[in-house]
Amino acid sequence: MRKTDVEATTDLAGAALAAGISAIQDTHTGIAGRPFRVLGVAAAPARLIHDTVSTAVYAGLRAGLRAAAGLGAIAVPADESPAVDSHRTGSAVLAVLNGLYGDHLAARGNRFAFGMTVRHEGGDLSLEPDGLAGAFPDATARLVVFVHGLCETDRAWRYGSAPDSGPAGYGDRLHNDLGFTPLYLRYNTGLHVSENGRALAGLLDELVRGWPVPVREVVLVGHSMGGLVARSACHYRRAGRQPWTDAVRHVFCLGAPHLGADLEKGTNVLAWALAKLPETRSLAGVLNARSVGIKDLRFGSCADEDWCDCDPDEFLRDRCQEVPFLPGAHYYFIAATLNPQAVGQVFGDLLVRLPSASGQGDGTGRRVPFEVEHGHHVPGLHHFDLLNHPAVYRQMHTWLTRHNG
């Protein structure tokens, strides 16, 4: 492991251990506080001693753990071993870490926080004209950009395929069948969807300017959270038209929680309930430490206005505003549900239910304006099957060829 990776790991370990000690302290305080409150003034001297000693002990533990973690990083010699994210397993672990706590990683300046980049042959690709020309000597005028979902990376689009197999994903097939050049993003899914939407809009500006040939068509394909990020990017370039927005013809949302995800709603309810009691308030704090990216999935947030100046942990309040579609582009949804049918109606594709994936609402009053002929339901699949499945590709291919004549 590289020294920089060790430093990033120990930084996280120190922060996590310190947070764990704080959670234990809060629980201890909540439990001890109940008898002190019952006894009232008579227990004041004992409470003062207890609180003073316990505060000092816990502060010492936190400082000691942080120091030990820092010394561990200093003791590791520098080397040139491959970076953690160059390995499939390491990349997957960091993707989950970014999804769960990516906003905290970014705030700490931890090198494990992903930036939004185009990935090529296992590394970040320079968007300078020379870099793009070298990476894509046979670049075409038709681009398809893949935007992964929560806790995923660019590798997710080969879900279910052998690591070294030939054409296996949607990008390879679209290249072979329709002449698209596929591009795969990686980004920090723990940030707000709207932050990633703005970053994607900027990245596409740079990409189209530096592309080796004039870009005639752009297709965006987003899985889960990626569908929201794609919609957000189009929204933030809708007012100030850019060359890439004029080229966008199709936006595919595969299992995207346009109206929210029930698992995140349930977590919000659980944390709210735990916060009501001093003995369990620390557990609520642990749950509420999840990333703002995850919290955006509660109701399918795509814009800054959905979360600015709001309590991110407020109880089940939907503040989301619908963002209009990009003029001239066709928007599609593909949703899956589990078998048998009764299970699929309740659990959807395991993570996203059909009313949310289709944007048609479930008694909420909100609706995403997909045209009737631009929606497709595939029964018998789960959420991650949508990343790479023949039935999904057939439908995408049908829509693309229908509208491109």
Short mmCIF file of C-alpha atoms in Angstrom, two decimals:
data_model
loop_
_atom_site.label_atom_id
_atom_site.label_comp_id
_atom_site.label_asym_id
_atom_site.label_seq_id
_atom_site.Cartn_x
_atom_site.Cartn_y
_atom_site.Cartn_z
CA MET A 1 0.00 0.00 0.00
CA ARG A 2 1.28 3.47 -0.86
CA LYS A 3 2.22 5.80 1.96
CA THR A 4 -0.44 8.29 0.81
CA ASP A 5 -3.05 5.53 1.01
CA VAL A 6 -1.86 4.60 4.50
CA GLU A 7 -2.11 8.25 5.56
CA ALA A 8 -5.64 8.47 4.18
CA THR A 9 -6.57 5.22 5.91
CA THR A 10 -5.18 6.27 9.27
CA ASP A 11 -6.90 9.66 8.97
CA LEU A 12 -10.21 7.84 8.53
CA ALA A 13 -9.42 5.34 11.27
CA GLY A 14 -8.62 8.10 13.73
CA ALA A 15 -11.79 9.99 12.87
CA ALA A 16 -13.93 6.84 13.06
CA LEU A 17 -12.49 5.77 16.41
CA ALA A 18 -12.95 9.25 17.83
CA ALA A 19 -16.53 9.31 16.59
CA GLY A 20 -17.09 5.91 18.17
CA ILE A 21 -15.82 7.17 21.52
CA SER A 22 -18.13 10.18 21.23
CA ALA A 23 -21.09 7.88 20.55
CA ILE A 24 -20.22 5.79 23.61
CA GLN A 25 -19.89 8.97 25.68
CA ASP A 26 -23.28 10.23 24.53
CA THR A 27 -24.90 6.90 25.38
CA HIS A 28 -23.19 6.83 28.77
CA THR A 29 -24.34 10.40 29.45
CA GLY A 30 -27.89 9.62 28.40
CA ILE A 31 -28.13 6.57 30.65
CA ALA A 32 -26.46 8.25 33.63
CA GLY A 33 -28.51 11.38 33.23
CA ARG A 34 -31.84 9.71 33.93
CA PRO A 35 -31.21 8.83 37.62
CA PHE A 36 -29.52 12.19 38.16
CA ARG A 37 -32.63 13.93 36.85
CA VAL A 38 -34.86 11.82 39.08
CA LEU A 39 -32.80 12.65 42.19
CA GLY A 40 -32.70 16.33 41.30
CA VAL A 41 -30.74 18.80 43.44
CA ALA A 42 -29.61 16.13 45.89
CA ALA A 43 -27.53 14.48 43.17
CA ALA A 44 -25.91 17.72 41.92
CA PRO A 45 -22.48 17.19 43.59
CA ALA A 46 -22.23 13.60 42.38
CA ARG A 47 -23.33 14.63 38.90
CA LEU A 48 -20.70 17.37 38.75
CA ILE A 49 -17.93 14.92 39.68
CA HIS A 50 -19.26 12.28 37.30
CA ASP A 51 -19.52 14.68 34.35
CA THR A 52 -16.08 16.21 34.95
CA VAL A 53 -14.30 12.86 35.20
CA SER A 54 -16.13 11.23 32.30
CA THR A 55 -15.58 14.22 30.00
CA ALA A 56 -11.84 14.18 30.73
CA VAL A 57 -11.57 10.42 30.21
CA TYR A 58 -13.40 10.43 26.89
CA ALA A 59 -11.44 13.47 25.65
CA GLY A 60 -8.21 11.66 26.51
CA LEU A 61 -9.32 8.54 24.69
CA ARG A 62 -10.20 10.51 21.56
CA ALA A 63 -6.88 12.35 21.57
CA GLY A 64 -4.95 9.14 22.18
CA LEU A 65 -6.64 7.26 19.35
CA ARG A 66 -6.05 10.10 16.90
CA ALA A 67 -2.40 10.30 17.92
CA ALA A 68 -1.93 6.54 17.59
CA ALA A 69 -3.43 6.60 14.11
CA GLY A 70 -1.13 9.46 13.09
CA LEU A 71 1.96 7.67 14.39
CA GLY A 72 0.97 4.60 12.39
CA ALA A 73 1.08 6.62 9.17
CA ILE A 74 4.46 8.16 10.02
CA ALA A 75 5.96 4.72 10.66
CA VAL A 76 5.14 3.43 7.15
CA PRO A 77 7.99 3.93 4.65
CA ALA A 78 7.29 5.45 1.23
CA ASP A 79 6.94 3.01 -1.65
CA GLU A 80 5.61 2.87 -5.21
CA SER A 81 3.09 0.07 -4.85
CA PRO A 82 -0.17 0.38 -6.82
CA ALA A 83 -2.82 2.71 -5.45
CA VAL A 84 -5.71 1.13 -3.53
CA ASP A 85 -8.25 2.02 -6.20
CA SER A 86 -6.23 0.36 -8.96
CA HIS A 87 -7.44 -3.02 -7.69
CA ARG A 88 -11.00 -4.18 -8.30
CA THR A 89 -11.61 -4.94 -4.62
CA GLY A 90 -9.99 -1.73 -3.42
CA SER A 91 -11.98 0.31 -5.91
CA ALA A 92 -15.23 -1.32 -4.76
CA VAL A 93 -14.43 -0.65 -1.09
CA LEU A 94 -13.66 3.01 -1.79
CA ALA A 95 -16.87 3.32 -3.83
CA VAL A 96 -18.91 2.14 -0.85
CA LEU A 97 -16.95 4.45 1.46
CA ASN A 98 -17.63 7.39 -0.86
CA GLY A 99 -21.31 6.52 -1.02
CA LEU A 100 -21.72 6.25 2.74
CA TYR A 101 -19.47 9.11 3.87
CA GLY A 102 -18.18 10.81 0.74
CA ASP A 103 -19.18 14.30 1.85
CA HIS A 104 -17.15 13.83 5.05
CA LEU A 105 -14.16 12.57 3.04
CA ALA A 106 -14.31 15.63 0.79
CA ALA A 107 -14.63 17.99 3.76
CA ARG A 108 -11.54 16.42 5.40
CA GLY A 109 -9.56 16.61 2.15
CA ASN A 110 -9.02 12.86 2.33
CA ARG A 111 -7.47 11.49 -0.86
CA PHE A 112 -9.98 8.62 -0.90
CA ALA A 113 -12.71 11.09 -1.88
CA PHE A 114 -13.38 10.58 -5.57
CA GLY A 115 -13.49 13.50 -7.96
CA MET A 116 -15.72 13.43 -11.02
CA THR A 117 -13.60 12.04 -13.80
CA VAL A 118 -13.82 10.11 -17.05
CA ARG A 119 -12.20 6.73 -16.55
CA HIS A 120 -10.17 4.97 -19.22
CA GLU A 121 -8.17 1.77 -18.88
CA GLY A 122 -8.34 1.88 -15.09
CA GLY A 123 -7.25 5.49 -14.62
CA ASP A 124 -8.50 9.06 -14.80
CA LEU A 125 -8.48 10.48 -18.30
CA SER A 126 -7.22 13.96 -19.14
CA LEU A 127 -9.85 15.95 -21.03
CA GLU A 128 -7.23 17.99 -22.87
CA PRO A 129 -7.51 17.56 -26.66
CA ASP A 130 -4.23 15.64 -26.89
CA GLY A 131 -5.25 13.28 -24.09
CA LEU A 132 -8.63 12.56 -25.65
CA ALA A 133 -7.14 12.06 -29.11
CA GLY A 134 -4.58 9.62 -27.74
CA ALA A 135 -7.18 7.63 -25.77
CA PHE A 136 -9.73 7.55 -28.61
CA PRO A 137 -7.92 7.39 -31.96
CA ASP A 138 -11.15 6.18 -33.58
CA ALA A 139 -13.42 8.69 -31.86
CA THR A 140 -16.87 9.06 -33.38
CA ALA A 141 -19.26 12.02 -33.37
CA ARG A 142 -21.75 10.09 -31.23
CA LEU A 143 -21.01 9.86 -27.49
CA VAL A 144 -22.74 7.78 -24.83
CA VAL A 145 -21.84 8.78 -21.26
CA PHE A 146 -22.49 6.33 -18.43
CA VAL A 147 -23.22 7.71 -14.94
CA HIS A 148 -23.16 5.04 -12.20
CA GLY A 149 -25.23 4.95 -9.04
CA LEU A 150 -24.68 5.13 -5.28
CA CYS A 151 -21.65 3.20 -3.98
CA GLU A 152 -20.69 2.18 -7.52
CA THR A 153 -17.85 2.99 -9.93
CA ASP A 154 -17.33 2.90 -13.67
CA ARG A 155 -16.70 -0.85 -13.32
CA ALA A 156 -20.34 -1.40 -12.34
CA TRP A 157 -21.43 -1.35 -15.98
CA ARG A 158 -19.85 -4.77 -16.49
CA TYR A 159 -22.01 -6.27 -13.74
CA GLY A 160 -22.28 -10.04 -14.16
CA SER A 161 -19.56 -10.23 -16.84
CA ALA A 162 -16.23 -11.97 -16.55
CA PRO A 163 -13.46 -9.40 -15.86
CA ASP A 164 -11.55 -10.09 -19.08
CA SER A 165 -14.44 -11.00 -21.36
CA GLY A 166 -15.03 -9.30 -24.71
CA PRO A 167 -17.91 -6.93 -25.50
CA ALA A 168 -20.14 -7.31 -22.49
CA GLY A 169 -21.69 -4.01 -21.45
CA TYR A 170 -24.06 -1.51 -22.99
CA GLY A 171 -21.18 0.70 -24.10
CA ASP A 172 -19.45 -2.03 -26.09
CA ARG A 173 -22.72 -3.05 -27.71
CA LEU A 174 -23.70 0.50 -28.61
CA HIS A 175 -20.26 1.01 -30.11
CA ASN A 176 -20.50 -2.14 -32.21
CA ASP A 177 -24.14 -1.76 -33.22
CA LEU A 178 -24.63 2.00 -33.60
CA GLY A 179 -21.20 3.59 -33.68
CA PHE A 180 -21.25 5.31 -30.30
CA THR A 181 -18.04 6.02 -28.40
CA PRO A 182 -18.68 5.00 -24.76
CA LEU A 183 -17.37 7.08 -21.86
CA TYR A 184 -17.57 6.02 -18.22
CA LEU A 185 -17.61 8.38 -15.25
CA ARG A 186 -16.55 7.91 -11.66
CA TYR A 187 -17.64 10.36 -8.98
CA ASN A 188 -18.22 10.82 -5.26
CA THR A 189 -21.77 9.58 -4.68
CA GLY A 190 -21.74 10.90 -1.12
CA LEU A 191 -22.02 14.50 -2.32
CA HIS A 192 -25.35 16.17 -3.06
CA VAL A 193 -26.91 15.07 -6.36
CA SER A 194 -27.04 18.72 -7.44
CA GLU A 195 -23.32 19.17 -6.70
CA ASN A 196 -22.55 16.19 -8.90
CA GLY A 197 -25.00 17.49 -11.50
CA ARG A 198 -23.08 20.75 -11.72
CA ALA A 199 -19.78 18.86 -11.87
CA LEU A 200 -21.09 16.66 -14.68
CA ALA A 201 -22.30 19.70 -16.61
CA GLY A 202 -18.84 21.24 -16.35
CA LEU A 203 -17.13 18.00 -17.30
CA LEU A 204 -19.30 17.65 -20.41
CA ASP A 205 -18.49 21.24 -21.40
CA GLU A 206 -14.80 20.39 -21.28
CA LEU A 207 -15.23 16.99 -22.91
CA VAL A 208 -17.14 18.28 -25.93
CA ARG A 209 -14.70 21.19 -26.44
CA GLY A 210 -11.72 18.85 -26.46
CA TRP A 211 -13.26 15.92 -28.39
CA PRO A 212 -11.20 14.94 -31.48
CA VAL A 213 -14.15 15.35 -33.88
CA PRO A 214 -17.22 17.62 -33.79
CA VAL A 215 -19.82 16.06 -31.51
CA ARG A 216 -23.12 15.42 -33.25
CA GLU A 217 -24.99 13.46 -30.57
CA VAL A 218 -24.74 12.89 -26.81
CA VAL A 219 -26.60 10.16 -24.92
CA LEU A 220 -26.64 10.05 -21.11
CA VAL A 221 -27.27 6.75 -19.32
CA GLY A 222 -27.70 6.86 -15.55
CA HIS A 223 -28.23 3.98 -13.16
CA SER A 224 -30.10 4.70 -9.91
CA MET A 225 -28.63 7.93 -8.45
CA GLY A 226 -26.88 8.39 -11.80
CA GLY A 227 -30.24 9.07 -13.44
CA LEU A 228 -30.83 11.94 -11.01
CA VAL A 229 -27.32 13.29 -11.61
CA ALA A 230 -27.90 13.23 -15.39
CA ARG A 231 -31.21 15.09 -15.00
CA SER A 232 -29.52 17.60 -12.68
CA ALA A 233 -26.67 18.24 -15.15
CA CYS A 234 -29.15 18.95 -17.93
CA HIS A 235 -31.08 21.26 -15.62
CA TYR A 236 -28.01 23.33 -14.77
CA ARG A 237 -27.04 23.80 -18.40
CA ARG A 238 -30.59 24.32 -19.62
CA ALA A 239 -30.68 28.10 -19.07
CA GLY A 240 -27.16 28.82 -20.33
CA ARG A 241 -27.06 26.68 -23.44
CA GLN A 242 -23.77 24.89 -24.10
CA PRO A 243 -22.68 22.89 -27.16
CA TRP A 244 -23.21 19.62 -25.35
CA THR A 245 -26.78 20.45 -24.35
CA ASP A 246 -27.66 21.12 -27.98
CA ALA A 247 -26.22 17.69 -28.81
CA VAL A 248 -28.11 15.75 -26.10
CA ARG A 249 -30.69 13.55 -27.80
CA HIS A 250 -31.45 10.87 -25.21
CA VAL A 251 -31.35 10.54 -21.41
CA PHE A 252 -31.89 7.04 -19.99
CA CYS A 253 -32.75 6.57 -16.31
CA LEU A 254 -32.34 2.95 -15.19
CA GLY A 255 -33.95 2.27 -11.82
CA ALA A 256 -33.62 5.91 -10.76
CA PRO A 257 -35.51 6.94 -7.58
CA HIS A 258 -37.13 10.02 -9.12
CA LEU A 259 -39.62 10.25 -6.25
CA GLY A 260 -37.43 8.76 -3.56
CA ALA A 261 -36.26 5.47 -2.09
CA ASP A 262 -38.15 3.75 0.71
CA LEU A 263 -34.99 2.51 2.44
CA GLU A 264 -33.75 6.07 2.95
CA LYS A 265 -37.19 7.17 4.13
CA GLY A 266 -37.19 4.32 6.65
CA THR A 267 -33.72 5.29 7.89
CA ASN A 268 -34.91 8.87 8.36
CA VAL A 269 -37.86 7.66 10.45
CA LEU A 270 -35.69 5.35 12.53
CA ALA A 271 -33.11 8.07 13.27
CA TRP A 272 -35.88 10.53 14.16
CA ALA A 273 -37.36 8.03 16.62
CA LEU A 274 -33.98 7.20 18.19
CA ALA A 275 -33.25 10.89 18.70
CA LYS A 276 -36.27 11.22 20.99
CA LEU A 277 -34.59 9.40 23.89
CA PRO A 278 -31.26 10.48 25.46
CA GLU A 279 -30.20 6.83 25.79
CA THR A 280 -30.48 6.24 22.03
CA ARG A 281 -29.67 9.72 20.71
CA SER A 282 -26.12 8.69 19.92
CA LEU A 283 -27.43 5.91 17.67
CA ALA A 284 -29.47 8.51 15.82
CA GLY A 285 -26.25 10.48 15.39
CA VAL A 286 -24.53 7.45 13.88
CA LEU A 287 -27.37 6.96 11.39
CA ASN A 288 -27.50 10.66 10.55
CA ALA A 289 -23.79 10.65 9.74
CA ARG A 290 -24.66 8.97 6.43
CA SER A 291 -23.83 11.09 3.43
CA VAL A 292 -25.95 13.90 2.04
CA GLY A 293 -25.95 12.00 -1.24
CA ILE A 294 -27.90 9.19 0.42
CA LYS A 295 -30.24 11.71 2.06
CA ASP A 296 -30.98 13.22 -1.36
CA LEU A 297 -32.46 9.86 -2.33
CA ARG A 298 -35.20 10.27 0.30
CA PHE A 299 -37.34 12.16 -2.21
CA GLY A 300 -35.20 12.28 -5.35
CA SER A 301 -33.50 15.67 -5.00
CA CYS A 302 -31.92 17.11 -8.17
CA ALA A 303 -31.53 20.84 -7.37
CA ASP A 304 -29.78 22.97 -4.76
CA GLU A 305 -33.08 24.50 -3.71
CA ASP A 306 -34.23 21.10 -2.43
CA TRP A 307 -31.70 21.10 0.40
CA CYS A 308 -30.26 24.60 0.89
CA ASP A 309 -30.98 26.13 4.31
CA CYS A 310 -32.84 22.98 5.41
CA ASP A 311 -32.29 20.43 8.15
CA PRO A 312 -31.17 17.32 6.23
CA ASP A 313 -32.60 15.10 8.96
CA GLU A 314 -36.05 16.66 9.28
CA PHE A 315 -38.87 14.15 9.48
CA LEU A 316 -40.10 13.03 6.05
CA ARG A 317 -40.55 16.46 4.50
CA ASP A 318 -40.47 16.50 0.71
CA ARG A 319 -39.00 19.82 -0.46
CA CYS A 320 -38.10 18.63 -3.97
CA GLN A 321 -38.94 20.80 -6.95
CA GLU A 322 -39.34 19.13 -10.31
CA VAL A 323 -36.62 20.11 -12.78
CA PRO A 324 -37.84 20.43 -16.38
CA PHE A 325 -36.47 18.26 -19.15
CA LEU A 326 -33.90 19.57 -21.60
CA PRO A 327 -35.66 20.80 -24.76
CA GLY A 328 -34.95 18.63 -27.77
CA ALA A 329 -33.97 15.56 -25.73
CA HIS A 330 -35.95 12.37 -25.20
CA TYR A 331 -36.07 11.15 -21.59
CA TYR A 332 -36.74 7.49 -20.76
CA PHE A 333 -37.12 5.32 -17.70
CA ILE A 334 -36.55 1.59 -17.41
CA ALA A 335 -37.79 0.04 -14.17
CA ALA A 336 -37.52 -3.48 -12.80
CA THR A 337 -39.55 -5.40 -10.23
CA LEU A 338 -38.87 -8.62 -8.41
CA ASN A 339 -40.80 -11.83 -8.92
CA PRO A 340 -43.37 -12.91 -7.88
CA GLN A 341 -45.59 -9.98 -8.82
CA ALA A 342 -46.88 -9.40 -5.28
CA VAL A 343 -43.31 -9.05 -4.00
CA GLY A 344 -42.43 -6.70 -6.85
CA GLN A 345 -45.37 -4.44 -6.08
CA VAL A 346 -44.18 -4.01 -2.49
CA PHE A 347 -40.39 -3.94 -2.91
CA GLY A 348 -39.95 -2.88 -6.53
CA ASP A 349 -36.49 -3.89 -7.75
CA LEU A 350 -35.35 -4.31 -4.11
CA LEU A 351 -34.23 -0.69 -3.68
CA VAL A 352 -36.56 1.41 -5.87
CA ARG A 353 -40.29 0.88 -6.33
CA LEU A 354 -42.03 1.19 -9.69
CA PRO A 355 -43.96 4.43 -8.93
CA SER A 356 -40.68 6.17 -8.08
CA ALA A 357 -38.67 4.72 -10.97
CA SER A 358 -41.42 5.70 -13.42
CA GLY A 359 -41.87 9.14 -11.86
CA GLN A 360 -45.62 8.63 -11.81
CA GLY A 361 -46.07 9.08 -8.09
CA ASP A 362 -47.76 7.00 -5.47
CA GLY A 363 -50.33 9.41 -4.09
CA THR A 364 -47.67 12.10 -3.51
CA GLY A 365 -48.91 14.55 -6.13
CA ARG A 366 -45.50 14.73 -7.79
CA ARG A 367 -44.90 13.53 -11.32
CA VAL A 368 -41.90 13.40 -13.65
CA PRO A 369 -43.19 14.03 -17.20
CA PHE A 370 -41.98 10.95 -19.05
CA GLU A 371 -43.99 10.33 -22.20
CA VAL A 372 -46.04 7.14 -22.11
CA GLU A 373 -44.06 5.51 -24.90
CA HIS A 374 -40.77 6.38 -23.18
CA GLY A 375 -41.18 4.07 -20.21
CA HIS A 376 -40.46 0.37 -19.92
CA HIS A 377 -41.00 -2.12 -17.11
CA VAL A 378 -38.96 -5.34 -16.92
CA PRO A 379 -40.37 -7.85 -14.41
CA GLY A 380 -38.19 -10.46 -12.75
CA LEU A 381 -35.03 -8.34 -12.39
CA HIS A 382 -33.44 -6.66 -9.39
CA HIS A 383 -31.86 -3.23 -9.10
CA PHE A 384 -28.35 -4.22 -10.19
CA ASP A 385 -29.52 -6.32 -13.13
CA LEU A 386 -30.37 -3.02 -14.80
CA LEU A 387 -26.64 -2.30 -15.12
CA ASN A 388 -26.10 -5.02 -17.71
CA HIS A 389 -28.99 -7.08 -19.02
CA PRO A 390 -30.04 -8.09 -22.57
CA ALA A 391 -33.67 -7.04 -22.05
CA VAL A 392 -32.60 -3.55 -20.98
CA TYR A 393 -30.19 -3.21 -23.88
CA ARG A 394 -32.81 -4.30 -26.40
CA GLN A 395 -35.16 -1.58 -25.21
CA MET A 396 -32.44 1.09 -25.29
CA HIS A 397 -31.45 -0.01 -28.79
CA THR A 398 -35.08 0.12 -29.93
CA TRP A 399 -35.56 3.68 -28.69
CA LEU A 400 -32.26 4.89 -30.12
CA THR A 401 -32.89 3.47 -33.58
CA ARG A 402 -36.54 4.61 -33.58
CA HIS A 403 -35.71 8.25 -32.92
CA ASN A 404 -32.54 8.33 -35.02
CA GLY A 405 -34.25 6.75 -37.98
#
